[in-house]
Amino acid sequence: MIRNLVTLLLQTKGYAVLSASDGQEGLELSRNYPGTIDLAIADIDMPRLNGMNLCAHLLKERPGIKSDSNVRG
């Protein structure tokens, strides 16, 4: 429900949003998206691929992504 709300709010502000139900789906969306990804929001505890591992893959596969390493639990 929160994911859907955040997606809707960002889209109404004109942002392109890739929304995934778990970390593995998020990684697959990233791999298939040709554009720039400016922001990734992930939960630490997600099915199939947790947020920390998702971020590690994104940083490795998309060298242009900046890491804030600001983790909130």
Tab-separated table of C-alpha atoms in Angstrom:
chain	number	residue	atom	x	y	z
A	1	MET	CA	0.000	0.000	0.000
A	2	ILE	CA	2.811	2.437	0.863
A	3	ARG	CA	4.674	1.527	-2.339
A	4	ASN	CA	1.565	2.293	-4.391
A	5	LEU	CA	1.036	5.625	-2.636
A	6	VAL	CA	4.654	6.746	-3.110
A	7	THR	CA	4.510	5.641	-6.761
A	8	LEU	CA	1.332	7.633	-7.356
A	9	LEU	CA	2.663	10.748	-5.628
A	10	LEU	CA	5.923	10.707	-7.588
A	11	GLN	CA	4.123	10.097	-10.884
A	12	THR	CA	1.779	13.026	-10.295
A	13	LYS	CA	4.887	15.205	-9.922
A	14	GLY	CA	6.107	14.032	-13.328
A	15	TYR	CA	8.660	11.408	-12.292
A	16	ALA	CA	9.052	8.108	-14.132
A	17	VAL	CA	8.724	5.381	-11.508
A	18	LEU	CA	9.808	1.755	-11.608
A	19	SER	CA	7.863	-0.018	-8.874
A	20	ALA	CA	8.683	-3.561	-7.773
A	21	SER	CA	7.134	-5.908	-5.232
A	22	ASP	CA	10.497	-7.342	-4.136
A	23	GLY	CA	14.229	-6.862	-4.563
A	24	GLN	CA	14.674	-9.356	-7.394
A	25	GLU	CA	11.916	-7.719	-9.420
A	26	GLY	CA	13.522	-4.330	-8.753
A	27	LEU	CA	16.859	-5.585	-10.040
A	28	GLU	CA	15.205	-7.011	-13.166
A	29	LEU	CA	13.398	-3.709	-13.799
A	30	SER	CA	16.687	-1.854	-13.450
A	31	ARG	CA	18.407	-4.201	-15.879
A	32	ASN	CA	15.665	-3.671	-18.472
A	33	TYR	CA	15.370	0.115	-18.016
A	34	PRO	CA	17.598	2.018	-20.459
A	35	GLY	CA	17.252	5.395	-18.754
A	36	THR	CA	18.989	6.962	-15.788
A	37	ILE	CA	17.877	5.963	-12.302
A	38	ASP	CA	18.158	8.955	-9.991
A	39	LEU	CA	16.717	7.477	-6.799
A	40	ALA	CA	16.190	3.998	-5.400
A	41	ILE	CA	13.983	3.477	-2.369
A	42	ALA	CA	14.145	-0.013	-0.910
A	43	ASP	CA	13.139	-1.747	2.271
A	44	ILE	CA	15.955	-3.486	4.117
A	45	ASP	CA	13.874	-6.674	4.508
A	46	MET	CA	12.366	-7.739	1.167
A	47	PRO	CA	11.607	-11.162	-0.316
A	48	ARG	CA	14.053	-12.819	-2.767
A	49	LEU	CA	16.673	-10.032	-2.551
A	50	ASN	CA	17.010	-7.701	0.431
A	51	GLY	CA	17.481	-3.949	0.105
A	52	MET	CA	21.187	-3.943	0.933
A	53	ASN	CA	21.953	-6.553	-1.736
A	54	LEU	CA	19.724	-4.770	-4.252
A	55	CYS	CA	21.642	-1.539	-3.669
A	56	ALA	CA	24.970	-3.351	-4.007
A	57	HIS	CA	23.884	-4.751	-7.391
A	58	LEU	CA	22.618	-1.347	-8.550
A	59	LEU	CA	25.883	0.359	-7.602
A	60	LYS	CA	27.875	-2.315	-9.428
A	61	GLU	CA	25.702	-2.450	-12.555
A	62	ARG	CA	25.007	1.277	-12.855
A	63	PRO	CA	28.286	3.091	-12.162
A	64	GLY	CA	26.598	6.502	-12.458
A	65	ILE	CA	24.453	5.963	-9.371
A	66	LYS	CA	25.625	7.918	-6.365
A	67	SER	CA	25.602	6.181	-3.017
A	68	ASP	CA	24.343	8.060	0.025
A	69	SER	CA	24.673	5.027	2.325
A	70	ASN	CA	22.060	6.638	4.540
A	71	VAL	CA	20.375	3.580	6.001
A	72	ARG	CA	17.391	3.970	8.255
A	73	GLY	CA	16.025	0.983	10.115
